[in-house]
C-alpha positions as MATLAB code, in Angstrom:
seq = 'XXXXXXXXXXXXXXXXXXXXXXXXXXXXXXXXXXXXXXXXXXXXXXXXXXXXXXXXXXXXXXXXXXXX';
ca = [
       8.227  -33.119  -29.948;
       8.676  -33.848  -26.071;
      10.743  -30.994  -26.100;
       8.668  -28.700  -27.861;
       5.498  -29.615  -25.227;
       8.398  -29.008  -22.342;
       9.289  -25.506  -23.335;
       5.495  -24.090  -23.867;
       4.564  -25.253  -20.582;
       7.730  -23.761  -19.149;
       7.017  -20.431  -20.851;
       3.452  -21.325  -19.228;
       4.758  -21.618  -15.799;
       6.987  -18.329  -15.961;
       4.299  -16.004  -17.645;
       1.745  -17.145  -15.098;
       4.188  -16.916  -12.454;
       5.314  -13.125  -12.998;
       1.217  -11.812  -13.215;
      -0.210  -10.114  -10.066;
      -3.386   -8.471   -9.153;
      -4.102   -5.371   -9.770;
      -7.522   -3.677   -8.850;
      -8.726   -1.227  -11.231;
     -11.322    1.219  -11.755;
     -12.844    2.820  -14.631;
     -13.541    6.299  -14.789;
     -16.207    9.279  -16.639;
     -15.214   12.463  -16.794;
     -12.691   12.117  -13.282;
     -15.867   10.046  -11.684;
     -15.596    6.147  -10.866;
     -17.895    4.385  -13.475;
     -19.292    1.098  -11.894;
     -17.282   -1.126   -9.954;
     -13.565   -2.114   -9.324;
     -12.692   -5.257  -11.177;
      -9.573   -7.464  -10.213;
      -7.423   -8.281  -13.312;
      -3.983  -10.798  -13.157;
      -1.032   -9.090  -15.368;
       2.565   -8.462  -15.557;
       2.548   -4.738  -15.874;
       0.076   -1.897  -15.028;
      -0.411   -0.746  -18.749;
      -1.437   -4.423  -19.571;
      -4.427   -4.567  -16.595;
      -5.508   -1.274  -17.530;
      -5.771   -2.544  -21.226;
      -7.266   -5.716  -19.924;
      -9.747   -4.170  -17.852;
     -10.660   -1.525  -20.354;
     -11.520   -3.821  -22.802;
     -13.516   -6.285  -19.777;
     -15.461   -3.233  -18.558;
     -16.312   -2.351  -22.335;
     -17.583   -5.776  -22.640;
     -19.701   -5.470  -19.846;
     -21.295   -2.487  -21.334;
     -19.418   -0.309  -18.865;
     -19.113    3.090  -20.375;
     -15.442    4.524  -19.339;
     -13.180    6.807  -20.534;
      -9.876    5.598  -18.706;
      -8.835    2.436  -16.199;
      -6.632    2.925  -13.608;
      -5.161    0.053  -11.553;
      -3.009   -0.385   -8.895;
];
């Protein structure tokens, strides 16, 4: 069991450890909807889905993310 806890908290550690910020924006029809939000991931496609789906919770209106 002590070994189970050990290697989720490593995997923890290493996931956590790998995600940057990126700072993405939504768009409208090629215009910036709203503000740029800051989202942690591993890879761009994951903020952009991450923010996409934060700026639709917000009741931001957006047809694509982009992040860098």
């Amino acid at each position: 069991m002590k070994k189970l806890f050990a290697g989720l908290g490593l995997m923890l550690i290493a996931t956590a450890s790998f995600a940057k910020p990126y700072v993405c924006k939504g768009y409208i029809d090629g215009a910036q909807a709203g503000e740029a939000i800051t989202v942690n991931a591993s890879k761009t496609p994951v903020a952009e889905d991450k923010a996409y789906q934060r700026m639709l919770k917000a009741g931001t209106k957006v047809d694509y993310v982009q992040c860098k």
